[in-house]
Coordinates of C-alpha atoms in Angstrom, one line a residue:
L1 CA -12.0 -22.2 -16.8
P2 CA -11.1 -23.7 -13.5
A3 CA -8.0 -22.3 -11.8
P4 CA -5.0 -24.6 -11.9
A5 CA -3.9 -26.2 -8.7
G6 CA -1.5 -24.2 -6.6
V7 CA -2.4 -20.8 -8.1
D8 CA -3.0 -17.9 -5.7
G9 CA -5.6 -15.3 -6.2
D10 CA -9.3 -14.8 -6.5
D11 CA -11.8 -15.0 -9.4
V12 CA -12.3 -11.5 -10.7
S13 CA -13.9 -12.5 -14.0
A14 CA -17.1 -10.7 -13.1
V15 CA -15.3 -7.5 -14.1
F16 CA -15.4 -8.6 -17.7
D17 CA -19.2 -8.5 -17.7
S18 CA -19.5 -5.4 -15.5
P19 CA -16.3 -3.3 -15.4
S20 CA -17.7 -1.0 -12.7
Q21 CA -18.4 -3.9 -10.4
L22 CA -16.3 -4.1 -7.2
V23 CA -14.8 -7.6 -6.7
K24 CA -12.5 -6.7 -3.7
A25 CA -12.8 -4.3 -0.8
A26 CA -9.3 -3.0 -1.4
A27 CA -6.1 -3.6 -3.4
Y28 CA -2.9 -4.0 -1.4
H29 CA 0.7 -3.3 -2.4
Q30 CA 4.1 -3.5 -0.7
Y31 CA 7.5 -2.3 -1.8
P32 CA 10.9 -1.6 -0.2
A33 CA 12.9 1.6 0.0
C34 CA 16.7 1.5 0.0
G35 CA 19.5 4.1 0.4
M36 CA 17.3 6.4 2.5
A37 CA 20.1 8.6 3.8
S38 CA 18.4 11.6 2.0
G39 CA 14.8 10.7 3.0
L40 CA 11.8 9.0 1.5
N41 CA 11.9 10.8 -1.8
H42 CA 14.2 8.2 -3.3
T43 CA 12.0 5.2 -2.6
R44 CA 13.0 2.8 -5.4
L45 CA 16.4 4.1 -6.5
G46 CA 18.9 1.3 -6.1
C47 CA 16.4 -1.1 -4.6
N48 CA 16.1 -3.5 -7.4
N49 CA 17.9 -6.8 -6.7
V50 CA 18.8 -5.7 -3.2
N51 CA 18.9 -8.2 -0.4
R52 CA 16.0 -7.7 2.0
S53 CA 18.5 -7.3 4.8
D54 CA 19.5 -4.1 3.2
F55 CA 16.1 -2.4 2.9
D56 CA 15.7 0.8 5.0
F57 CA 11.9 1.1 4.9
M58 CA 9.0 -0.9 3.7
S59 CA 5.9 0.8 2.2
Y60 CA 2.5 -0.8 2.7
S61 CA -0.4 0.7 0.7
L62 CA -4.0 0.0 0.1
R63 CA -6.4 1.5 -2.4
T64 CA -10.2 1.6 -2.0
P65 CA -12.6 3.4 -4.3
D66 CA -12.4 6.5 -2.1
W67 CA -8.8 6.5 -0.8
R68 CA -5.1 5.5 -1.3
Y69 CA -3.3 5.1 2.0
T70 CA 0.4 4.4 2.3
L71 CA 2.3 3.7 5.5
W72 CA 6.1 3.8 5.5
L73 CA 7.6 1.7 8.3
E74 CA 11.2 1.3 9.3
W75 CA 12.5 -2.1 8.3
D76 CA 14.1 -4.3 11.0
K77 CA 17.1 -5.7 9.1
A78 CA 17.8 -8.4 11.6
A79 CA 14.2 -9.7 11.9
L80 CA 13.5 -9.0 8.2
A81 CA 10.2 -7.5 9.2
P82 CA 8.6 -4.0 9.5
R83 CA 8.7 -2.2 12.9
W84 CA 4.9 -1.8 13.3
E85 CA 5.5 -0.3 16.8
G86 CA 8.3 2.0 17.8
G87 CA 10.0 2.5 14.4
S88 CA 10.0 5.8 12.5
E89 CA 7.2 6.1 10.0
A90 CA 5.4 8.3 7.5
E91 CA 1.8 8.2 6.3
E92 CA 0.2 9.4 3.1
L93 CA -3.6 9.6 2.4
Y94 CA -5.1 10.7 -0.9
G95 CA -8.7 11.1 -1.7
H96 CA -10.0 9.3 -4.8
R97 CA -13.8 9.7 -4.6
G98 CA -14.9 10.3 -8.2
D99 CA -11.5 9.3 -9.7
D100 CA -12.0 8.0 -13.2
S101 CA -8.3 7.1 -13.6
S102 CA -7.8 9.7 -16.3
D103 CA -5.6 12.2 -14.4
M104 CA -3.3 10.9 -11.6
D105 CA -2.1 14.4 -10.7
R106 CA -5.6 15.6 -9.8
W107 CA -5.8 13.1 -7.0
E108 CA -2.2 12.6 -5.6
N109 CA -0.9 16.1 -4.9
S110 CA -2.2 16.8 -1.4
N111 CA -1.4 14.5 1.5
L112 CA -4.7 14.5 3.5
A113 CA -3.4 12.3 6.4
P114 CA -2.8 15.2 8.9
G115 CA -6.4 16.4 8.6
K116 CA -8.2 13.0 8.5
P117 CA -7.1 11.1 11.7
A118 CA -10.2 8.8 11.8
V119 CA -9.8 7.7 8.1
V120 CA -6.1 7.2 8.7
A121 CA -6.7 5.1 11.8
R122 CA -9.3 2.9 10.1
L123 CA -7.2 2.3 7.0
R124 CA -4.0 1.7 9.0
A125 CA -5.8 -1.0 11.0
Q126 CA -7.1 -2.6 7.8
L127 CA -3.6 -2.5 6.3
R128 CA -1.9 -3.9 9.3
A129 CA -4.5 -6.7 9.6
F130 CA -4.0 -7.7 6.0
F131 CA -0.2 -7.7 6.1
S132 CA 0.1 -9.2 9.6
R133 CA -1.8 -12.3 8.6
G134 CA 0.2 -12.8 5.4
A135 CA -2.9 -12.6 3.2
R136 CA -2.6 -12.0 -0.4
S137 CA -6.2 -11.4 -1.4
E138 CA -9.3 -9.7 0.1

């Protein structure tokens, strides 16, 4: 069926015929963190229905067949935007090559970011390019 006018998104119907077919280079996700006085471990507690001027950090994440990379950026409450430069940040990188989605704990227990600077730099640039242009699909 044709997409209705005004609907965002891409046609991914090819997945129905071939579930292993890639239809996008990466999946992107963004979510806020609030009440961060005790650190990044309480990312979503108390953040539902919170005004965006009250966020502490914003998480930007991308998932490829081989990696999940997440960048936590300090949120500029006045500009209502992330501090891509000069704010405090944290990074997470998890390897997913061979992941069949049957066991999340197998893939998400060791942060590989400190030992993979080239991968982190490439994925960080991809993530920033995506969110800086306001894109919603790739």
